[in-house]
Coordinates of N, CA and C in Angstrom, one line a residue:
M173 N 0.8 -1.2 0.0 CA 0.0 0.0 0.0 C 0.9 1.2 0.0
A174 N 0.7 2.1 -1.0 CA 1.5 3.3 -1.1 C 0.9 4.5 -0.4
L175 N 1.7 5.1 0.5 CA 1.2 6.2 1.2 C 1.2 7.5 0.3
V176 N 0.5 8.5 0.7 CA 0.5 9.8 0.0 C 1.9 10.3 0.1
T177 N 2.5 10.9 -1.0 CA 3.7 11.6 -1.0 C 3.6 13.0 -1.4
G178 N 4.3 13.9 -0.8 CA 4.2 15.3 -1.1 C 5.5 15.9 -1.8
T179 N 5.3 16.8 -2.7 CA 6.5 17.4 -3.5 C 6.3 18.9 -3.5
H180 N 7.3 19.6 -3.1 CA 7.2 21.1 -3.2 C 7.6 21.5 -4.6
L181 N 6.8 22.4 -5.2 CA 7.0 22.9 -6.6 C 7.6 24.3 -6.6
T182 N 7.0 25.2 -5.9 CA 7.5 26.6 -5.9 C 6.8 27.3 -4.7
T183 N 7.6 28.2 -4.1 CA 7.1 29.2 -3.1 C 7.7 30.5 -3.3
S184 N 7.0 31.6 -3.4 CA 7.6 32.9 -3.6 C 6.6 34.0 -3.3
S185 N 6.9 35.2 -3.6 CA 6.0 36.4 -3.2 C 6.4 37.6 -4.0
S186 N 5.5 38.6 -4.0 CA 5.7 39.8 -4.6 C 5.2 40.9 -3.7
G187 N 6.0 42.0 -3.5 CA 5.6 43.2 -2.8 C 5.2 44.3 -3.7
T188 N 5.1 44.1 -5.0 CA 4.7 45.1 -5.9 C 3.2 45.1 -6.1
P189 N 2.5 46.1 -5.9 CA 1.0 46.1 -6.0 C 0.6 45.7 -7.4
A190 N -0.4 44.8 -7.5 CA -0.9 44.4 -8.8 C -2.2 43.7 -8.7
T191 N -2.9 43.5 -9.8 CA -4.2 42.8 -9.8 C -4.0 41.3 -10.1
S192 N -2.8 40.9 -10.6 CA -2.6 39.5 -10.8 C -1.1 39.3 -10.6
F193 N -0.7 38.0 -10.3 CA 0.6 37.6 -10.0 C 0.9 36.3 -10.7
T194 N 2.2 36.1 -11.1 CA 2.6 34.9 -11.8 C 3.6 34.1 -11.1
T195 N 3.4 32.8 -10.9 CA 4.4 32.0 -10.3 C 5.5 31.6 -11.2
A196 N 6.5 30.9 -10.7 CA 7.5 30.3 -11.6 C 6.8 29.1 -12.3
S197 N 7.4 28.6 -13.4 CA 6.9 27.5 -14.1 C 6.9 26.2 -13.2
V198 N 5.8 25.5 -13.2 CA 5.7 24.2 -12.4 C 5.4 23.1 -13.4
S199 N 5.9 21.9 -13.0 CA 5.7 20.7 -13.8 C 5.2 19.5 -12.9
P200 N 4.0 19.6 -12.3 CA 3.6 18.5 -11.5 C 3.2 17.3 -12.4
T201 N 3.3 16.1 -11.8 CA 2.9 14.9 -12.6 C 1.4 14.9 -12.8
S202 N 1.0 14.6 -14.0 CA -0.4 14.5 -14.4 C -1.2 13.6 -13.4
N203 N -2.4 14.0 -13.0 CA -3.3 13.2 -12.2 C -2.7 13.1 -10.7
N204 N -1.8 14.0 -10.4 CA -1.5 14.2 -9.0 C -2.4 15.4 -8.5
L205 N -2.7 15.4 -7.2 CA -3.4 16.5 -6.6 C -2.4 17.7 -6.5
V206 N -2.7 18.9 -7.0 CA -1.9 20.1 -6.8 C -2.7 21.1 -6.0
L207 N -2.0 21.6 -4.9 CA -2.6 22.6 -4.1 C -1.8 23.9 -4.1
I208 N -2.4 25.0 -4.3 CA -1.7 26.3 -4.2 C -2.3 27.1 -3.1
A209 N -1.5 27.5 -2.1 CA -1.9 28.4 -1.0 C -1.5 29.8 -1.4
V210 N -2.5 30.7 -1.3 CA -2.2 32.1 -1.7 C -2.5 33.0 -0.5
H211 N -1.6 33.8 -0.2 CA -1.8 34.9 0.8 C -1.9 36.2 0.1
S212 N -2.9 37.0 0.4 CA -3.1 38.3 -0.3 C -3.5 39.4 0.6
V213 N -3.2 40.6 0.3 CA -3.5 41.8 1.1 C -4.0 42.9 0.2
V214 N -5.2 43.4 0.5 CA -5.7 44.6 -0.2 C -5.7 45.8 0.7
G215 N -5.6 47.0 0.1 CA -5.4 48.2 0.8 C -6.5 48.5 1.8
S216 N -7.8 48.3 1.4 CA -8.9 48.5 2.2 C -10.1 47.7 1.7
G217 N -11.1 47.6 2.5 CA -12.3 46.8 2.1 C -12.1 45.3 2.3
T218 N -12.8 44.6 1.5 CA -12.8 43.1 1.6 C -12.0 42.6 0.4
G219 N -11.0 41.8 0.7 CA -10.1 41.3 -0.4 C -10.9 40.2 -1.2
N220 N -10.7 40.3 -2.5 CA -11.3 39.3 -3.4 C -10.6 37.9 -3.2
I221 N -11.4 36.9 -3.3 CA -10.9 35.5 -3.3 C -10.2 35.3 -4.7
P222 N -8.9 34.9 -4.7 CA -8.2 34.7 -5.9 C -8.7 33.6 -6.8
T223 N -8.6 33.7 -8.1 CA -8.7 32.6 -9.0 C -7.4 32.3 -9.6
V224 N -7.2 31.0 -10.0 CA -5.9 30.6 -10.6 C -6.2 29.9 -11.9
T225 N -5.3 30.2 -12.9 CA -5.2 29.5 -14.2 C -3.8 29.1 -14.4
G226 N -3.7 28.1 -15.3 CA -2.4 27.6 -15.7 C -2.1 26.1 -15.5
A227 N -1.1 25.7 -16.2 CA -0.6 24.3 -16.1 C -1.7 23.3 -16.7
G228 N -2.6 23.8 -17.5 CA -3.6 23.0 -18.1 C -4.7 22.5 -17.2
L229 N -4.7 23.0 -16.0 CA -5.6 22.5 -14.9 C -6.8 23.5 -14.7
T230 N -7.9 23.0 -14.2 CA -9.0 23.8 -13.7 C -8.8 23.9 -12.2
W231 N -8.7 25.1 -11.7 CA -8.5 25.3 -10.3 C -9.7 25.7 -9.5
V232 N -10.0 25.0 -8.4 CA -11.2 25.2 -7.6 C -10.8 25.5 -6.1
E233 N -11.5 26.5 -5.5 CA -11.2 26.8 -4.2 C -11.5 25.7 -3.2
V234 N -10.6 25.4 -2.3 CA -10.9 24.4 -1.2 C -11.5 25.2 0.0
N235 N -10.8 26.2 0.4 CA -11.2 27.0 1.6 C -10.4 28.3 1.7
H236 N -10.9 29.2 2.5 CA -10.2 30.5 2.7 C -10.4 31.0 4.1
Q237 N -9.6 31.8 4.6 CA -9.7 32.4 5.9 C -9.2 33.9 5.9
Y238 N -10.1 34.8 6.3 CA -9.6 36.2 6.5 C -9.0 36.3 7.8
R239 N -8.1 37.3 8.0 CA -7.4 37.5 9.3 C -8.4 37.9 10.3
S240 N -8.2 37.6 11.6 CA -9.1 37.9 12.7 C -9.4 39.3 12.7
G241 N -10.7 39.7 12.6 CA -11.2 41.0 12.7 C -10.9 41.9 11.5
V242 N -10.3 41.3 10.4 CA -9.9 42.1 9.2 C -10.4 41.3 8.0
T243 N -10.8 42.1 7.0 CA -11.2 41.5 5.7 C -10.2 41.9 4.6
T244 N -9.1 42.5 4.9 CA -8.2 42.9 3.9 C -7.1 41.9 3.7
I245 N -6.9 41.0 4.6 CA -5.8 40.0 4.5 C -6.5 38.6 4.6
L246 N -6.1 37.7 3.7 CA -6.6 36.4 3.7 C -5.6 35.4 3.2
I247 N -5.9 34.1 3.5 CA -5.2 33.0 2.9 C -6.2 32.1 2.2
T248 N -5.9 31.6 1.0 CA -6.8 30.8 0.2 C -6.1 29.6 -0.3
V249 N -6.7 28.4 -0.3 CA -6.1 27.2 -0.9 C -7.0 26.8 -2.0
L250 N -6.4 26.5 -3.2 CA -7.1 26.0 -4.4 C -6.5 24.7 -4.8
R251 N -7.3 23.9 -5.4 CA -6.9 22.6 -5.9 C -7.0 22.4 -7.4
G252 N -6.2 21.5 -8.0 CA -6.3 21.1 -9.4 C -5.8 19.7 -9.5
L253 N -6.3 19.0 -10.5 CA -5.9 17.7 -10.9 C -6.3 17.4 -12.3
G254 N -5.4 16.8 -13.1 CA -5.7 16.4 -14.4 C -4.5 16.3 -15.2
T255 N -4.6 16.4 -16.6 CA -3.5 16.3 -17.5 C -2.7 17.6 -17.5
V256 N -1.5 17.6 -17.1 CA -0.7 18.8 -16.9 C 0.0 19.3 -18.1
T257 N -0.1 20.6 -18.4 CA 0.8 21.2 -19.4 C 1.8 22.1 -18.5
P258 N 3.0 21.8 -18.4 CA 3.9 22.5 -17.6 C 3.9 24.0 -17.9
G259 N 4.0 24.8 -16.9 CA 4.0 26.3 -17.1 C 3.7 27.0 -15.8
A260 N 3.7 28.4 -15.9 CA 3.5 29.2 -14.8 C 2.0 29.3 -14.5
L261 N 1.7 29.6 -13.2 CA 0.3 29.8 -12.8 C 0.0 31.3 -12.6
T262 N -1.2 31.7 -13.0 CA -1.6 33.1 -12.8 C -2.6 33.2 -11.7
I263 N -2.3 34.0 -10.7 CA -3.2 34.3 -9.6 C -3.9 35.6 -9.9
D264 N -5.2 35.6 -10.0 CA -5.9 36.8 -10.4 C -6.9 37.2 -9.4
F265 N -7.1 38.6 -9.2 CA -8.0 39.1 -8.2 C -9.1 40.0 -8.8
A266 N -9.5 39.7 -10.1 CA -10.6 40.3 -10.7 C -10.5 41.8 -10.7
G267 N -9.4 42.3 -11.0 CA -9.2 43.8 -11.2 C -8.9 44.5 -9.9
Q268 N -8.9 43.8 -8.7 CA -8.7 44.4 -7.4 C -7.2 44.4 -7.1
T269 N -6.6 45.6 -6.9 CA -5.2 45.7 -6.6 C -4.8 45.1 -5.2
Q270 N -3.9 44.2 -5.2 CA -3.4 43.7 -4.0 C -2.0 44.4 -3.7
T271 N -1.8 44.8 -2.4 CA -0.5 45.4 -2.1 C 0.6 44.4 -2.0
Q272 N 0.3 43.2 -1.7 CA 1.3 42.1 -1.7 C 0.6 40.8 -1.9
C273 N 1.4 39.8 -2.3 CA 0.9 38.5 -2.5 C 2.0 37.4 -2.4
S274 N 1.7 36.3 -1.8 CA 2.7 35.2 -1.7 C 1.9 33.9 -2.0
W275 N 2.7 32.9 -2.4 CA 2.1 31.6 -2.8 C 3.0 30.5 -2.5
S276 N 2.4 29.3 -2.4 CA 3.2 28.1 -2.2 C 2.4 27.0 -3.0
V277 N 3.1 26.3 -3.9 CA 2.5 25.3 -4.8 C 3.1 23.9 -4.5
N278 N 2.3 22.9 -4.2 CA 2.8 21.6 -3.9 C 1.9 20.5 -4.5
S279 N 2.5 19.4 -4.8 CA 1.7 18.3 -5.4 C 1.8 17.0 -4.5
F280 N 0.7 16.2 -4.7 CA 0.6 15.0 -3.9 C 0.3 13.8 -4.8
A281 N 1.0 12.7 -4.6 CA 0.8 11.5 -5.4 C 0.2 10.4 -4.5
N282 N -0.3 9.3 -5.1 CA -1.0 8.2 -4.5 C -2.3 8.7 -3.8
I283 N -3.0 9.5 -4.5 CA -4.3 10.1 -4.0 C -5.5 9.6 -4.8
D284 N -6.7 9.8 -4.2 CA -7.9 9.4 -4.9 C -8.1 10.4 -6.1
T285 N -8.2 9.9 -7.3 CA -8.4 10.8 -8.4 C -9.8 10.8 -8.9
S286 N -10.8 10.4 -8.1 CA -12.2 10.4 -8.5 C -12.7 11.9 -8.5
G287 N -13.9 12.0 -9.0 CA -14.5 13.3 -9.0 C -13.9 14.2 -10.1
S288 N -13.9 15.5 -9.8 CA -13.4 16.5 -10.8 C -12.4 17.4 -10.2
N289 N -11.3 17.7 -10.9 CA -10.3 18.7 -10.5 C -9.8 18.5 -9.0
G290 N -9.7 17.2 -8.6 CA -9.2 16.9 -7.3 C -10.2 16.8 -6.2
S291 N -11.5 16.9 -6.5 CA -12.5 16.8 -5.5 C -12.5 15.5 -4.7
G292 N -12.2 14.4 -5.3 CA -12.1 13.1 -4.6 C -10.9 13.0 -3.7
A293 N -9.9 13.9 -3.8 CA -8.7 13.8 -3.0 C -8.9 14.6 -1.7
I294 N -9.9 15.4 -1.6 CA -10.1 16.3 -0.5 C -11.3 15.7 0.4
V295 N -10.9 15.2 1.6 CA -12.0 14.7 2.4 C -12.6 15.8 3.2
Q296 N -11.8 16.7 3.8 CA -12.4 17.8 4.7 C -11.3 18.9 4.7
S297 N -11.8 20.0 5.1 CA -10.9 21.2 5.4 C -11.4 22.0 6.5
A298 N -10.5 22.7 7.2 CA -10.9 23.6 8.3 C -10.0 24.8 8.3
V299 N -10.4 25.9 9.0 CA -9.7 27.1 9.0 C -9.6 27.6 10.4
N300 N -8.7 28.5 10.7 CA -8.6 29.2 12.0 C -7.7 30.5 11.8
T301 N -7.9 31.4 12.8 CA -7.1 32.6 12.8 C -7.0 33.1 14.2
N302 N -5.9 33.8 14.5 CA -5.7 34.4 15.8 C -4.9 35.7 15.7
T303 N -4.9 36.4 16.9 CA -4.2 37.7 16.9 C -3.8 38.0 18.3
G304 N -3.0 39.0 18.5 CA -2.5 39.4 19.8 C -1.1 38.8 20.0
T305 N -0.7 38.7 21.3 CA 0.6 38.1 21.6 C 0.5 36.6 21.5
T306 N 1.1 36.0 20.4 CA 0.9 34.6 20.1 C 2.2 33.8 20.0
T307 N 2.1 32.5 20.2 CA 3.3 31.6 20.0 C 3.0 30.5 19.0
G308 N 1.8 30.6 18.3 CA 1.5 29.6 17.3 C 0.0 29.6 16.9
L309 N -0.3 28.7 16.0 CA -1.7 28.6 15.5 C -2.0 27.1 15.3
S310 N -3.2 26.7 15.7 CA -3.6 25.3 15.6 C -5.0 25.3 14.9
I311 N -5.1 24.4 14.0 CA -6.4 24.2 13.3 C -6.9 22.8 13.5
T312 N -8.1 22.6 13.9 CA -8.6 21.3 14.3 C -9.5 20.7 13.2
L313 N -9.1 19.5 12.7 CA -9.8 18.7 11.8 C -10.6 17.6 12.5
S314 N -11.7 17.2 11.9 CA -12.5 16.1 12.4 C -11.7 14.8 12.3
A315 N -12.2 13.7 12.9 CA -11.6 12.4 12.8 C -11.4 12.0 11.3
F316 N -10.3 11.4 11.0 CA -10.0 11.1 9.6 C -10.8 9.9 9.1
G317 N -11.0 9.8 7.8 CA -11.8 8.8 7.2 C -11.1 7.5 7.1
S318 N -9.7 7.6 7.0 CA -8.9 6.4 6.8 C -7.5 6.7 7.5
A319 N -6.9 5.6 8.1 CA -5.6 5.8 8.6 C -4.5 6.0 7.6
N320 N -4.9 5.8 6.3 CA -3.9 6.0 5.2 C -4.0 7.4 4.6
N321 N -4.9 8.2 5.1 CA -5.0 9.6 4.6 C -3.9 10.5 5.1
A322 N -3.6 11.6 4.4 CA -2.5 12.5 4.8 C -3.1 13.8 5.3
T323 N -2.2 14.6 5.8 CA -2.6 15.9 6.4 C -1.7 17.0 5.8
Y324 N -2.4 18.2 5.5 CA -1.8 19.3 4.9 C -2.2 20.6 5.6
G325 N -1.3 21.6 5.7 CA -1.6 22.8 6.3 C -0.9 24.0 5.6
A326 N -1.6 25.2 5.5 CA -1.0 26.4 5.0 C -1.3 27.5 6.0
I327 N -0.3 28.4 6.2 CA -0.4 29.5 7.1 C 0.2 30.7 6.6
N328 N -0.4 31.9 6.9 CA 0.2 33.2 6.7 C 0.2 33.9 8.1
K329 N 1.3 34.6 8.4 CA 1.3 35.4 9.6 C 2.1 36.7 9.5
S330 N 1.8 37.6 10.4 CA 2.5 38.9 10.4 C 3.7 38.7 11.4
G331 N 4.4 39.8 11.7 CA 5.5 39.7 12.7 C 6.8 39.3 12.1
N332 N 7.8 39.1 12.9 CA 9.2 38.8 12.5 C 9.6 37.3 12.6
N333 N 8.9 36.6 13.4 CA 9.3 35.2 13.7 C 8.6 34.2 12.7
A334 N 9.4 33.5 11.9 CA 8.8 32.6 10.9 C 8.2 31.4 11.6
P335 N 7.1 30.9 11.1 CA 6.4 29.8 11.7 C 7.2 28.5 11.4
A336 N 7.3 27.7 12.5 CA 8.0 26.4 12.3 C 6.9 25.3 12.2
A337 N 7.2 24.3 11.3 CA 6.2 23.2 11.1 C 5.9 22.5 12.4
G338 N 4.6 22.1 12.6 CA 4.2 21.4 13.8 C 4.9 20.1 14.0
S339 N 4.6 19.5 15.1 CA 5.3 18.2 15.5 C 4.9 17.1 14.5
G340 N 5.9 16.5 13.9 CA 5.7 15.4 13.0 C 5.4 15.9 11.6
F341 N 5.2 17.2 11.3 CA 5.0 17.7 10.0 C 6.3 18.0 9.3
T342 N 6.3 17.9 8.0 CA 7.5 18.3 7.1 C 7.1 19.6 6.4
E343 N 8.0 20.6 6.5 CA 7.8 21.8 5.8 C 7.9 21.6 4.3
L344 N 7.0 22.1 3.5 CA 7.0 22.0 2.1 C 7.7 23.3 1.5
G345 N 7.1 24.5 1.8 CA 7.7 25.7 1.3 C 7.5 26.8 2.3
T346 N 8.4 27.8 2.2 CA 8.2 29.0 3.1 C 8.8 30.2 2.3
D347 N 8.2 31.4 2.6 CA 8.7 32.6 2.1 C 8.5 33.7 3.1
T348 N 9.6 34.5 3.3 CA 9.6 35.5 4.3 C 9.8 36.9 3.7
N349 N 9.6 37.1 2.4 CA 9.9 38.4 1.8 C 8.8 39.4 2.0
T350 N 7.5 39.0 2.2 CA 6.5 39.9 2.5 C 6.0 39.6 3.9
Q351 N 4.8 39.2 4.1 CA 4.4 38.5 5.3 C 4.8 37.0 5.2
L352 N 4.7 36.3 6.2 CA 5.3 34.9 6.3 C 4.3 33.9 5.8
I353 N 4.6 33.1 4.8 CA 3.7 32.0 4.3 C 4.5 30.7 4.5
E354 N 3.8 29.7 4.9 CA 4.5 28.3 5.1 C 3.4 27.3 4.8
T355 N 3.9 26.2 4.1 CA 3.0 25.0 3.9 C 3.7 23.8 4.5
E356 N 2.9 22.8 5.0 CA 3.5 21.7 5.6 C 2.6 20.5 5.4
W357 N 3.1 19.3 5.7 CA 2.3 18.1 5.5 C 2.9 16.9 6.2
K358 N 2.1 15.9 6.4 CA 2.6 14.6 6.9 C 1.7 13.5 6.2
N359 N 2.3 12.3 6.0 CA 1.6 11.2 5.3 C 0.8 10.4 6.2
T360 N 0.5 10.9 7.4 CA -0.4 10.2 8.3 C -1.5 11.1 8.8
N361 N -2.4 10.6 9.7 CA -3.5 11.5 10.2 C -3.0 12.4 11.3
D362 N -3.5 13.6 11.3 CA -3.3 14.5 12.4 C -4.4 15.5 12.5
T363 N -5.3 15.4 13.5 CA -6.4 16.3 13.6 C -6.1 17.7 14.2
S364 N -4.8 17.9 14.6 CA -4.3 19.2 15.1 C -3.2 19.6 14.2
V365 N -3.5 20.5 13.2 CA -2.6 21.0 12.2 C -2.0 22.3 12.8
D366 N -0.7 22.4 13.1 CA -0.2 23.5 13.9 C 1.1 24.0 13.5
W367 N 1.4 25.2 13.9 CA 2.7 25.8 13.7 C 3.1 26.5 15.0
T368 N 4.4 26.8 15.3 CA 4.8 27.5 16.4 C 5.8 28.5 16.0
W369 N 6.0 29.6 16.9 CA 7.0 30.6 16.7 C 7.3 31.3 18.0
G370 N 8.4 32.0 18.0 CA 8.7 32.8 19.3 C 7.6 33.8 19.6
S371 N 7.3 34.0 20.9 CA 6.2 34.8 21.3 C 6.4 36.3 20.8
E372 N 5.4 36.8 20.1 CA 5.4 38.2 19.6 C 4.0 38.6 19.3
S373 N 3.8 39.9 19.2 CA 2.5 40.4 18.7 C 2.4 40.1 17.2
A374 N 1.5 39.2 16.9 CA 1.4 38.7 15.5 C 0.0 38.2 15.3
S375 N -0.5 38.3 14.1 CA -1.7 37.8 13.6 C -1.5 36.7 12.6
S376 N -2.3 35.7 12.5 CA -2.1 34.6 11.6 C -3.5 34.0 11.2
E377 N -3.5 33.3 10.0 CA -4.6 32.6 9.5 C -4.1 31.4 8.7
G378 N -4.9 30.3 8.8 CA -4.5 29.1 8.1 C -5.6 28.2 7.6
V379 N -5.2 27.3 6.8 CA -6.1 26.3 6.2 C -5.5 24.9 6.4
A380 N -6.3 23.9 6.9 CA -5.9 22.5 7.1 C -6.8 21.6 6.2
I381 N -6.2 20.6 5.7 CA -6.9 19.7 4.7 C -6.5 18.2 5.0
E382 N -7.5 17.3 4.9 CA -7.3 15.9 4.9 C -7.3 15.4 3.5
I383 N -6.2 14.8 3.1 CA -6.0 14.3 1.7 C -6.2 12.8 1.6
K384 N -7.1 12.4 0.7 CA -7.5 11.0 0.6 C -6.5 10.2 -0.1
N385 N -6.1 9.1 0.5 CA -5.2 8.1 -0.1 C -5.9 7.3 -1.1
V386 N -5.2 6.8 -2.2 CA -5.9 6.0 -3.2 C -6.4 4.7 -2.7
S387 N -5.8 4.2 -1.7 CA -6.3 2.9 -1.1 C -7.6 3.1 -0.3
A388 N -7.7 4.3 0.3 CA -9.0 4.7 1.0 C -10.1 4.8 0.0
A389 N -9.8 5.2 -1.2 CA -10.9 5.3 -2.3 C -11.3 3.9 -2.7
A390 N -10.4 3.0 -2.8 CA -10.7 1.6 -3.2 C -11.4 0.8 -2.2
G391 N -11.2 1.1 -0.9 CA -11.7 0.3 0.2 C -10.9 -1.0 0.3
S392 N -11.3 -1.8 1.2 CA -10.5 -3.0 1.5 C -11.5 -4.2 1.6
F393 N -11.1 -5.3 1.0 CA -12.0 -6.5 1.1 C -11.1 -7.7 0.9
L394 N -11.7 -8.8 1.3 CA -11.0 -10.1 1.1 C -11.5 -10.8 -0.1
P395 N -10.6 -11.2 -1.0 CA -11.1 -11.9 -2.2 C -11.8 -13.2 -2.0
F396 N -12.7 -13.6 -2.9 CA -13.3 -14.9 -2.8 C -12.2 -15.9 -3.1
L397 N -12.2 -17.0 -2.4 CA -11.2 -18.1 -2.7 C -11.9 -19.3 -3.4

C-alpha cells in the first residue's frame, strides 16, 4: 500500500502592487493533486478570493480564511488535478489591486483521483485565525476517514518570527519576503494542524486539509477463494 507523498514545486512572493501575479513554471505529474496556497493583502475593504489559471488544470477553491477582525488579509487554498501542461500559474484578483501576494504550490501522489479537479482527494478542510501576543496557530480537523490519509496545512502570519512546522510535519515551502507564508504536510493522520513561533505580537490565519489516499478510495476487502 503506497502512502501519499508530497512534493514542493515553488514558493515565492511579490511586494509590488498588482491585480494579478505569476508563479514560476511548475511541472507537476499529471493526475496528482496540486494545491496552491495564496496569501493576499488589499489596501482597504474586503479582499477578493483569488482565481488561478495555468498548467492545463482547472483550479477550484478548497477553503479560505480572512485575518481575525480584518477583511483585507486572507489565505486561500485552491486545488487542481488532471493532465498537466507545464507552465506558470496566474493568480488573479478580478481587477482588485493587492498590495502584496505570496504563494506556495505543492503536489501529492497516491491520492484518490475520482471526481473532478481533485474533489475526490479532499476529504475535509478547516480554517482558523488568531491575533495578539501569540506563539502559534492550531487548526482542528475532524476524525480522519482512513488511517492511510494524509494531512496538509498552510499558514500566513505577520510579525518577524517565521512559523515552524508542527510536530511530525514536514515543511514544504516557506517565504519571508512579504508577510510569512508556510506550507506543511505529513503522510499520516493529524487532527491538530499546527505551527509554532517565538512569542510576539502577531496575527495569523491558516487552512488545514485531509488528503484522501488512493487505497482509501478503493476500500478493503477479502477476495473470494
